[in-house]
XYZ file of C-alpha atoms in Angstrom:
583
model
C 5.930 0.794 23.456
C 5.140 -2.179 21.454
C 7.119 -1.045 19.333
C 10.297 -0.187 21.530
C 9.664 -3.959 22.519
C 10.162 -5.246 19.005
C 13.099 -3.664 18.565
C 14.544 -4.277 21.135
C 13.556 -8.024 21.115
C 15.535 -8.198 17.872
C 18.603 -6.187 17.939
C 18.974 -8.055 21.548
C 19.041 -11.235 20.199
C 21.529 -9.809 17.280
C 23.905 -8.676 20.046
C 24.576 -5.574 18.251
C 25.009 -2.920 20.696
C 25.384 -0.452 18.041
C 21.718 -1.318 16.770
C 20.209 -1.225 20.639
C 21.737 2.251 21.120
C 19.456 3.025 17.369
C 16.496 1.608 18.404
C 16.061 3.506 21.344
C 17.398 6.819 19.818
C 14.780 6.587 17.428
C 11.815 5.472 19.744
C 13.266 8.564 22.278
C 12.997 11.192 19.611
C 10.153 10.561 16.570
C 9.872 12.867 14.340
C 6.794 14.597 15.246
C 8.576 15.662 18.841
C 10.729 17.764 16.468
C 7.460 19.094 14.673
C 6.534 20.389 18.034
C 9.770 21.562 19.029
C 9.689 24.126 15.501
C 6.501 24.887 16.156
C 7.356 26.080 19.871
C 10.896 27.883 18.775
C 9.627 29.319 15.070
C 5.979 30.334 15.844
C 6.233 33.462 12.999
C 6.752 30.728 10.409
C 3.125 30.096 10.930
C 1.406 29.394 7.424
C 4.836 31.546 6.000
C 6.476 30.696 2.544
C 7.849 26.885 2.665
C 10.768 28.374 1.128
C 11.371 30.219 4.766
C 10.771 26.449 6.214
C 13.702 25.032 4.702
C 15.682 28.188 4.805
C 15.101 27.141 8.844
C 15.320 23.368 8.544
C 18.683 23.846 7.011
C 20.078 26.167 9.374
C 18.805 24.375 12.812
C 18.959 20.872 11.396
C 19.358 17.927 10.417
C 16.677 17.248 12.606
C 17.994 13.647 12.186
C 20.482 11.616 14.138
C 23.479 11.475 11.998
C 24.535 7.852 13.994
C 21.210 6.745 13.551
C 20.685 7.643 9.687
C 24.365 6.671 8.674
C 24.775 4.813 5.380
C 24.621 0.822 6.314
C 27.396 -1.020 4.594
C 26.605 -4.430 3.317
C 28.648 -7.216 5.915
C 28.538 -10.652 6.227
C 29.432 -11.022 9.622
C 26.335 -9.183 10.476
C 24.247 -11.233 7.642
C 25.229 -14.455 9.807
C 24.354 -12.401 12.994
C 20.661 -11.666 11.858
C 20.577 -15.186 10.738
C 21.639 -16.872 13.720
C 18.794 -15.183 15.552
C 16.652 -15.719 12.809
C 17.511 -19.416 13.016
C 16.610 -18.847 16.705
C 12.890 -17.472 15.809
C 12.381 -20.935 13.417
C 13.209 -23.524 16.342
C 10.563 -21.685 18.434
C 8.119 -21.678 15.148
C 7.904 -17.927 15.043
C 7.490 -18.309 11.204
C 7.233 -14.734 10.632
C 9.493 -13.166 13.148
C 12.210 -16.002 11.579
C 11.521 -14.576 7.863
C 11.641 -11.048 8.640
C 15.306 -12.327 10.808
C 16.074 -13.925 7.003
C 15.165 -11.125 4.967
C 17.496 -8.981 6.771
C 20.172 -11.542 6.615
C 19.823 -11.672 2.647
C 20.350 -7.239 2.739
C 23.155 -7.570 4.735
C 24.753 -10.314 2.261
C 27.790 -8.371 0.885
C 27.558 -9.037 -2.697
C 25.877 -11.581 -5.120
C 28.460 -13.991 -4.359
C 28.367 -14.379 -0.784
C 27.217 -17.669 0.380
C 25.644 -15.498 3.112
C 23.105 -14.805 0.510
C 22.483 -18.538 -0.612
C 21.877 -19.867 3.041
C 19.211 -16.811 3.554
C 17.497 -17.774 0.527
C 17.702 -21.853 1.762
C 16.364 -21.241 5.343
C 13.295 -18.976 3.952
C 12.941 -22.360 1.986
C 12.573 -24.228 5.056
C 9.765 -22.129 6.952
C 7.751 -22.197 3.652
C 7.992 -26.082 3.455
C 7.151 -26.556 7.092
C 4.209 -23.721 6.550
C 2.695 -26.073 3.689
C 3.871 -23.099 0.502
C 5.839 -25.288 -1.585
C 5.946 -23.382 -4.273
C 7.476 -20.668 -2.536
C 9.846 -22.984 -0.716
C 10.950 -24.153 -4.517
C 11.604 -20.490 -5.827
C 13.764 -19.921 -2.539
C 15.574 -23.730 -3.540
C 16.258 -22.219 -6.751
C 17.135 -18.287 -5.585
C 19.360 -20.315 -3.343
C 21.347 -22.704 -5.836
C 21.791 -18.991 -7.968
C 23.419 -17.758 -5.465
C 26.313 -19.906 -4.325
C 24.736 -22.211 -1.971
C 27.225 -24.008 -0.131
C 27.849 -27.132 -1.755
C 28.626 -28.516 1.787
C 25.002 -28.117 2.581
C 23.751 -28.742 -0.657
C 21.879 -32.779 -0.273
C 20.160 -31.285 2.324
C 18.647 -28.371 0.162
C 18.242 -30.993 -2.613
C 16.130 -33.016 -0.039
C 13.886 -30.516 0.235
C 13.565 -29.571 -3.325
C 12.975 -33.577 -3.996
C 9.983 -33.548 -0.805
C 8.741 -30.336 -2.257
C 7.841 -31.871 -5.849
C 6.615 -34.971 -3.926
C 3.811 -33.137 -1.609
C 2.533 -30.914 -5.249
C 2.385 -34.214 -6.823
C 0.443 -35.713 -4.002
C -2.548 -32.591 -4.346
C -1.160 -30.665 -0.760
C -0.318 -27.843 -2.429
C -2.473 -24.863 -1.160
C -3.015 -23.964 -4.792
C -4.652 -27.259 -4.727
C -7.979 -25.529 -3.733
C -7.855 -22.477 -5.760
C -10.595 -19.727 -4.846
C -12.669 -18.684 -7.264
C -11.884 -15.823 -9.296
C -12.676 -12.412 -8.642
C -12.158 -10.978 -12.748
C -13.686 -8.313 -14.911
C -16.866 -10.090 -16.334
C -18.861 -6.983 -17.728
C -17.612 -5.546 -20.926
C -14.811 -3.627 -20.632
C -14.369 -0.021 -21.564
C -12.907 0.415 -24.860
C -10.093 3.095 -23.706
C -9.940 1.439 -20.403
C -9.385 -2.122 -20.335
C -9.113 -2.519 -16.845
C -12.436 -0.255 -16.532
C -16.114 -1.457 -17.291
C -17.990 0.155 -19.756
C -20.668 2.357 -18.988
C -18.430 4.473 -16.523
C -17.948 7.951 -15.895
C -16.424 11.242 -14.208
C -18.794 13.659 -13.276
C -19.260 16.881 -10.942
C -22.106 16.160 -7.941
C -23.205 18.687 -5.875
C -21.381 18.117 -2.252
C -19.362 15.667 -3.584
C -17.099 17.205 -6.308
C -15.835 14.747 -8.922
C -17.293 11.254 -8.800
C -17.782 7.770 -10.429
C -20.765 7.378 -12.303
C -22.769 4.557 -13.876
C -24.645 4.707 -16.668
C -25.162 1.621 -17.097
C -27.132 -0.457 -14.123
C -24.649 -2.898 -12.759
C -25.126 -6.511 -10.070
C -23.625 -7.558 -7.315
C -21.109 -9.327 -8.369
C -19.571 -7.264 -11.192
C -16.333 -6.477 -10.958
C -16.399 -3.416 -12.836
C -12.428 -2.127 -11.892
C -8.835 -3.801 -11.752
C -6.097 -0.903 -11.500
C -2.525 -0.989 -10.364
C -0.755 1.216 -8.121
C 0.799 3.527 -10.032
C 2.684 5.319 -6.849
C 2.813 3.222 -3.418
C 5.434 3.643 -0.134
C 5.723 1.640 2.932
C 6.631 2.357 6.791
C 10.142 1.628 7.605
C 8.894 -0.513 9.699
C 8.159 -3.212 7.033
C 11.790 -2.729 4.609
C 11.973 -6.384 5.428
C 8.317 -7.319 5.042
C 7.372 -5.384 1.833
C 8.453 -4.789 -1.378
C 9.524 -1.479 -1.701
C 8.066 -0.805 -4.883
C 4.495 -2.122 -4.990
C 4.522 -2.469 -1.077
C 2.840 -6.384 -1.482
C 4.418 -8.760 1.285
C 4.644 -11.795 -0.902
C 4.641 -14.210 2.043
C 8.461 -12.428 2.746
C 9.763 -13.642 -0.242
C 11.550 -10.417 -1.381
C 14.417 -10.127 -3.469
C 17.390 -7.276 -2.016
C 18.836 -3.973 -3.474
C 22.331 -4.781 -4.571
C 23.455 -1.719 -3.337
C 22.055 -1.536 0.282
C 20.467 -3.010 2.960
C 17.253 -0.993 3.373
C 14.562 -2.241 1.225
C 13.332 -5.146 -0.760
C 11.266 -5.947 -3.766
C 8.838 -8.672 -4.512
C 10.597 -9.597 -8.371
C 12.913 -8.810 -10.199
C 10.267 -6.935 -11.776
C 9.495 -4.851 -9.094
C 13.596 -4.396 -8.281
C 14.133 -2.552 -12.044
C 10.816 -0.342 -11.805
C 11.730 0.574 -8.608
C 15.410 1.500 -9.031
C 14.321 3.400 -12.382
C 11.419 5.183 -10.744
C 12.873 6.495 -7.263
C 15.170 4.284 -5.051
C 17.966 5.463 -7.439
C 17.314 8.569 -6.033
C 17.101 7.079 -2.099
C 19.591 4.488 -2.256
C 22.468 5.414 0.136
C 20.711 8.472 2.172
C 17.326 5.549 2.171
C 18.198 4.951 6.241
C 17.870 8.931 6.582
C 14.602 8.678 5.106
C 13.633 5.961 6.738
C 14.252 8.194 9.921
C 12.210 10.924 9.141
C 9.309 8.470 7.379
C 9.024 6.151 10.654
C 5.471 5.198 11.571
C 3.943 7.098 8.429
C 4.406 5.870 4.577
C 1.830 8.800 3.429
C 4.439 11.733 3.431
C 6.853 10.303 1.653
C 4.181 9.503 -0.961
C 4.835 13.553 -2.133
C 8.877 13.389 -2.366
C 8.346 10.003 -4.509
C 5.538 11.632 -6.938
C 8.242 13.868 -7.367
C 11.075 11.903 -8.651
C 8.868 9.368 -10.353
C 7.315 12.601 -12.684
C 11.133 13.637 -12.778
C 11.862 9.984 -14.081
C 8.996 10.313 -17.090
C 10.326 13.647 -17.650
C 13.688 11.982 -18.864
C 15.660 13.801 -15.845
C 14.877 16.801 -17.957
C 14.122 19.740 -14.795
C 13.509 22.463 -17.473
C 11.091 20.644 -19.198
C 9.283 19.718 -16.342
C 9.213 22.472 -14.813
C 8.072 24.159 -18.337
C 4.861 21.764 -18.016
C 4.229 21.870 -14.273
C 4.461 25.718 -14.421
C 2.030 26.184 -17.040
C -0.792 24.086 -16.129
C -2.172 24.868 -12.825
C -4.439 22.449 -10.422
C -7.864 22.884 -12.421
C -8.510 19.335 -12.947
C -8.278 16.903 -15.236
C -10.066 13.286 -15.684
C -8.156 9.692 -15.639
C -11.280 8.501 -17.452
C -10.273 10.514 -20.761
C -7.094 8.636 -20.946
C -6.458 5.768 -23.924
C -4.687 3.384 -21.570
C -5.059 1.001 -24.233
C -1.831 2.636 -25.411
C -0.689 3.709 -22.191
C 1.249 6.495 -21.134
C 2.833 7.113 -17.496
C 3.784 10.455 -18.025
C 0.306 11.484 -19.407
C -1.335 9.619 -16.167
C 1.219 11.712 -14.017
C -0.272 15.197 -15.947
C -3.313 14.311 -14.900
C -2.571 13.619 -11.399
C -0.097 16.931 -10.986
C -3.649 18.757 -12.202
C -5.745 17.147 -9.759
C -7.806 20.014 -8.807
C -8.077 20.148 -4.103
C -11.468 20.682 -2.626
C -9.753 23.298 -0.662
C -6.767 25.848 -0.387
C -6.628 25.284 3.860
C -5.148 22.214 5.149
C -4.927 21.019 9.549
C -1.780 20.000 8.806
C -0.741 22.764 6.697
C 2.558 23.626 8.717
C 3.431 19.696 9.211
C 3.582 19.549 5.608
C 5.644 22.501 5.031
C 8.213 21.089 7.518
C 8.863 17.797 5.976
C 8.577 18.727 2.343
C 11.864 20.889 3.743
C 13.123 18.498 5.904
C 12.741 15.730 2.517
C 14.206 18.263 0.498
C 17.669 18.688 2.870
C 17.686 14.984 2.513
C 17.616 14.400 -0.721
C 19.411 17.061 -1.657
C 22.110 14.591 -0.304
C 22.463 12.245 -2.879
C 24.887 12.649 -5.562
C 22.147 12.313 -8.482
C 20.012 14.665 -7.239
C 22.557 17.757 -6.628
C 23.500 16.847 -10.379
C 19.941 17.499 -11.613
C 18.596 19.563 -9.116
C 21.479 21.946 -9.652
C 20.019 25.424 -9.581
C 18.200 27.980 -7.091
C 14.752 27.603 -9.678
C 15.381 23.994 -9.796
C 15.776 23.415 -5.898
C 12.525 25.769 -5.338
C 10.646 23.644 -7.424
C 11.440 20.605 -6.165
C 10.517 21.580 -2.674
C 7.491 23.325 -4.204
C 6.511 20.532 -5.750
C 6.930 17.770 -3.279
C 4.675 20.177 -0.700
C 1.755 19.819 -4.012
C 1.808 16.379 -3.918
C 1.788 15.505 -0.428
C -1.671 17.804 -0.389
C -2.551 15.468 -3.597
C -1.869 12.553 -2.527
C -3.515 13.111 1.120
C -6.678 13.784 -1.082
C -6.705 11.055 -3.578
C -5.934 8.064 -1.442
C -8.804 6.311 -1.364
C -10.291 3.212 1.781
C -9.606 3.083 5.162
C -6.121 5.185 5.575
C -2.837 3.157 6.812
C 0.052 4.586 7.619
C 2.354 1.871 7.144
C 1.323 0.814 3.330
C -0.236 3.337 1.137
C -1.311 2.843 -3.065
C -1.967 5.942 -5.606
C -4.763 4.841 -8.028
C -5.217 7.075 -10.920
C -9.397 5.559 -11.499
C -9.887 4.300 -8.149
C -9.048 7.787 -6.558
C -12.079 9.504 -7.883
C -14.784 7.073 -6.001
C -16.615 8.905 -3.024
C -17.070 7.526 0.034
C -20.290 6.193 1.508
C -20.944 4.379 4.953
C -23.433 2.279 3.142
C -21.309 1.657 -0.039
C -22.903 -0.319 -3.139
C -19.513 -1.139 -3.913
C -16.373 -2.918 -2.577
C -13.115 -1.375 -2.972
C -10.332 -4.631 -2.551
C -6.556 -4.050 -2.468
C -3.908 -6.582 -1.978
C -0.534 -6.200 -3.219
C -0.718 -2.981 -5.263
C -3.905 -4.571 -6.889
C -7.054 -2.785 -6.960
C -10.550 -4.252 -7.634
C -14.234 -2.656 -7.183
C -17.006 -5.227 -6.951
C -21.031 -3.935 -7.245
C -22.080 -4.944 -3.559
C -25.438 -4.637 -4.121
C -27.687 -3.270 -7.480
C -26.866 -0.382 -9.001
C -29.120 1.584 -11.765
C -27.857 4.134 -14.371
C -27.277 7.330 -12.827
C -26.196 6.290 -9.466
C -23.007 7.043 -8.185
C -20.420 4.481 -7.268
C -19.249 5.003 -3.790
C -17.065 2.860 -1.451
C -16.119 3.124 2.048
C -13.094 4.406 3.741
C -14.359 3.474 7.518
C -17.041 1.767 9.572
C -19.839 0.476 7.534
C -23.500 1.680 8.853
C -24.315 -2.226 9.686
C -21.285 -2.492 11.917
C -21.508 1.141 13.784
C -22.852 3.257 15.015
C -23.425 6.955 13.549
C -21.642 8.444 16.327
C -18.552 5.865 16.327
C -18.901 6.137 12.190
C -18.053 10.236 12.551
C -15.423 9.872 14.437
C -13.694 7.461 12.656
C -14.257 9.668 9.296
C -13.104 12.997 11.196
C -9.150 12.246 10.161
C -10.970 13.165 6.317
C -12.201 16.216 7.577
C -15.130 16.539 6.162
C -19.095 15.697 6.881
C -20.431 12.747 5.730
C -23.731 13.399 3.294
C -24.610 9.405 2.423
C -27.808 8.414 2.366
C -26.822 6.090 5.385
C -26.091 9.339 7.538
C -29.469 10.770 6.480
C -31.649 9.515 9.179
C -34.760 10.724 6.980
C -34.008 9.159 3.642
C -33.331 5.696 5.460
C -36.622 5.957 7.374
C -38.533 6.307 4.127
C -36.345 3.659 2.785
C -37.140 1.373 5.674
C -41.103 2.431 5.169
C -41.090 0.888 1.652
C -39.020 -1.937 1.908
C -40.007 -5.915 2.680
C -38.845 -7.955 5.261
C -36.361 -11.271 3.553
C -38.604 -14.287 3.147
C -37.322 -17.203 5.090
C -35.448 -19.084 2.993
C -33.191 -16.882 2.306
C -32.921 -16.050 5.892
C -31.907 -19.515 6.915
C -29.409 -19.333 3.965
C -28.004 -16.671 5.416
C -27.662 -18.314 9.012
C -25.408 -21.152 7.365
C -23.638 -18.972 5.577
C -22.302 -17.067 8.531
C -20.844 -20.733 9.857
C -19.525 -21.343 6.781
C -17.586 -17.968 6.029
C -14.153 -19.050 7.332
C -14.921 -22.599 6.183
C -11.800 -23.041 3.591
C -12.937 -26.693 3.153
C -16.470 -25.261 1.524
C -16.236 -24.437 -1.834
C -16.363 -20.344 -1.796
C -17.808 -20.132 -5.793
C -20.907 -21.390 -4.203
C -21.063 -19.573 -1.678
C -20.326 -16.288 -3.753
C -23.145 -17.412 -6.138
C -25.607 -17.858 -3.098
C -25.173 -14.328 -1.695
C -25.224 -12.408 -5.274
C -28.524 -14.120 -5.652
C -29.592 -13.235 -2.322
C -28.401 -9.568 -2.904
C -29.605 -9.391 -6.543
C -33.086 -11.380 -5.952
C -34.200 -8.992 -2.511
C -32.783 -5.535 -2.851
C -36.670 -4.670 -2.667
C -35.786 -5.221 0.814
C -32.933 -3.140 1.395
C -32.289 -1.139 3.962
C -33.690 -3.273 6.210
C -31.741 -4.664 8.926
C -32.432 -8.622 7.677
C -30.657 -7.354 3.999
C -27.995 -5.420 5.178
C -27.078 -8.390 7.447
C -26.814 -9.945 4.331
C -24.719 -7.288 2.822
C -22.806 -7.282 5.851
C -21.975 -11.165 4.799
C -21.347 -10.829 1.579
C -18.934 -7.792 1.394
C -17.114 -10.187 4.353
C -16.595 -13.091 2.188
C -15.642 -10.579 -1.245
C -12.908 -9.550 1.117
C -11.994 -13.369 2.013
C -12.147 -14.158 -1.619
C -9.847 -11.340 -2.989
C -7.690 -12.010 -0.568
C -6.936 -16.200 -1.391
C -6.928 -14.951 -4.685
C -3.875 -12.610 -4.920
C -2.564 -14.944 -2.760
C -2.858 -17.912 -5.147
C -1.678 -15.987 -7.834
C 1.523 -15.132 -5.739
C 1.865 -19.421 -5.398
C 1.080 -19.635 -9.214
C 3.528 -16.987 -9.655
C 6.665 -18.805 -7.324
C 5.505 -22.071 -8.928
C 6.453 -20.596 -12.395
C 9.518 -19.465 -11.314
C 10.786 -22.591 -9.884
């Protein structure tokens, strides 16, 4: 319903009956009513071929509303539309309604020319200068004067520009209290530079294939720093994310050229995202978009797809050659020389990615969308042209049906279904309600951070739910259930913690009262946060003889709080430094 609301809120306000009439088609019939609907009218397709899916999908579809998914033409009389009510949103100082209002204004824009384009860039300007990011309002100043901002207008942009310069000069910049920096500061592995040394795959009993040390490691190493390889976002957010990465950038996102359903964070992120799959999404992206709303997860298996096709030069044979003869029996990211790397030998390894099981819930869920992704792509021009015969179009839908089971399997943290990153490293850490390490993304970034002491031979394992000193056991196994599977931590082991507890030492009191002003100090952005890192690693570091007890993992419970803080300001400082450079 909230949902419903928003929509209609904003196409309202647009006065585009057109767009009312879509938003509440789409809210009356998601997707998964017509999940239930096949599984109600085709009940002997039960766990059948997926070939006999799509054989059904395209004889009872489209299973989309044809008025809903039609191709969007770029306008400028609806770019000034969405702007007007954007413009609305800023008087009332609904900063991020008005930018998401703005972003869609810039999509609509009808070509690099239109002043339409210009004034969006100039009024995103304006909500970061009265928001205090003036290094973001000067990229949009200069994004703006690129693309034929009205000269008629232009003293007051230049205003801006000139107070903009002023307030960095005067220290108010928010990048005037940087955070302190979260980098690698263990040696790195030699194959790996993003790795730590001292780091490996191996098979554990119950657990499969896991992260290793074998090395011991502190709290406060930062022993991984991967990009995404693969991400997606929700429909929801085409004018909040970038398309590519999925990072928000404070809304400052860059549009297709050639259509007005997603964005990009750079111009970076524009090229590696045409190259790698919206080339293959742009004009059917809105039918997509249809079938992918409320979920980015699903269409995670389509996009493996395409980008493998990409590193593949196009070439079906050959991939199809490679993907044929080498089965899912494993393989391990940690062997790879990304020193020199190589996407196409990071995508082998993840098409070999070897499943814990052959059954999956959701088995017949799957097997309708990878058909129902299929009939849609099989709509665009470049795909019929490379996709062009029966063995081709069988291993498409073959494959993207692998990948969504891959993918389900190998994303890693607490699961989202509106943004959702592929790590190649990151994937293969377990999870753990107590974990001894932190697992931090933010805009397609990924870091792992020791949380507490780790000796050679332990395993490095990270959470994907509650943690054990902020649940309960019951509340823990119920958030963990959409995993399917058991939890075996130590934490869930109500034997090995007693014996823990038995051994362990209460926190002397110094540290205790440390801890106390800590806690009023964690959202303190006026304290400076390298001391207060400094004082919880020693905390952690000095008294793990006193782990698990409740005292310590209140402390834990602290720090892995204000690693979460830090990452954050960080990635967001280096978007600032970023815009700052740019301007």
């Amino acid at each position: 319903m909230e949902k419903l609301a928003e929509l209609l809120a904003s196409y309202m306000t647009a006065q585009d009956p057109a767009h009312l009439n879509q938003a509440l088609r789409i809210s009356r019939k998601p997707m998964h009513h017509y999940i239930q609907e096949f599984m109600t009218q085709a009940p002997h397709l039960k766990h059948a071929d997926v070939l006999l899916y799509r054989t059904y999908v395209l004889k009872n579809g489209p299973f989309i509303d044809e008025t809903v998914a039609a191709d969007l033409n770029k306008s400028d009389k609806r770019a000034a539309d969405v702007r007007q009510a954007g413009n609305r949103l800023y008087l009332s100082k609904q900063y991020p309604e008005a930018l998401e209002k703005y972003n869609e204004s810039i999509c609509w824009a009808d070509g690099a020319d239109s002043e339409n384009l210009g004034i969006g860039y100039a009024n995103r300007s304006a909500i970061y200068y009265d928001m205090g990011e003036y290094e973001l309002s000067l990229a949009n100043i200069v994004l703006a004067k690129k693309h034929n901002y009205p000269e008629r207008l232009m003293p007051k942009l230049q205003t801006r520009e000139h107070n903009c310069k002023e307030k960095i000069a005067e220290g108010q910049s928010q990048l005037a209290m940087r955070c302190p920096s979260l980098a690698m500061n263990v040696e790195p592995h030699p194959m790996i530079p993003f790795m730590a040394a001292g780091i490996a795959q191996k098979e554990l009993p119950g657990y499969g294939r896991s992260l290793v040390a074998e090395r011991p490691f502190k709290a406060g190493d930062v022993i991984l720093k991967e990009k995404a390889w693969l991400a997606a976002i929700s429909p929801e957010l085409k004018y909040k994310n970038c398309n590519h990465c999925s990072a928000d950038n404070f809304y400052s996102l860059i549009p297709c050229p050639n259509c007005v359903s997603v964005m990009y964070c750079s111009e970076k992120c524009l090229e590696e995202g045409l190259k790698y799959s919206h080339r293959f999404e742009c004009g059917i992206t809105e039918k997509l978009h249809h079938i992918s709303w409320g979920s980015s997860r699903i269409w995670m298996g389509s996009r493996a797809f395409f980008y493998g096709l990409t590193l593949f030069n196009d070439d079906m044979k050959n991939m199809m050659d490679y993907c044929e003869a080498n089965g899912r029996n494993g393989a391990d990211p940690l062997t790879l020389d990304y020193s020199k790397y190589d996407p196409l030998e990071e995508f082998k390894v993840f098409h070999k990615t070897k499943l814990a099981t052959s059954e999956f819930l959701y088995e017949d869920s799957f097997r309708f969308y990878a058909a129902l992704y299929f009939s849609v792509y099989m709509k665009n021009p470049l795909v019929r042209s490379i996709v062009s015969t029966k063995a081709h179009k069988d291993f498409m839908l073959r494959s993207i049906l692998d990948y969504m089971r891959i993918i389900g399997f190998l994303i890693i943290g607490p699961r989202q279904n509106f943004t959702n990153q592929l790590f190649s490293i990151g994937s293969v850490c377990n999870h753990s309600c107590d974990p001894n390490t932190v697992a931090a993304v933010q805009y397609g970034q990924l870091k792992f951070i020791i949380l507490r002491p780790i000796a050679a031979g332990d395993q490095i394992l990270i959470s994907y739910g509650p943690l054990v000193y902020e649940s309960t056991d019951s509340e823990r196994r119920q958030a963990l259930s959409m995993y399917h599977f058991v939890c075996i931590c130590d934490a869930c082991d109500a034997y090995k913690m007693r014996r823990r507890k038995e051994t362990s030492k209460r926190l002397p009191g110094i540290p205790l009262k440390q801890l106390k002003a800590m806690s009023e100090l964690l959202h303190d952005d006026a304290a400076d946060g390298a001391a207060k890192l400094t004082m919880m690693q020693q905390i952690v570091n000095r008294y793990q003889h006193s782990y698990p007890r409740k005292d310590y993992m209140d402390s834990l419970d602290l720090y892995y709080k204000l690693l979460g803080i830090t990452f954050l300001k960080e990635t967001q400082d280096l978007r600032r430094t970023t815009a700052a450079e740019s301007a």
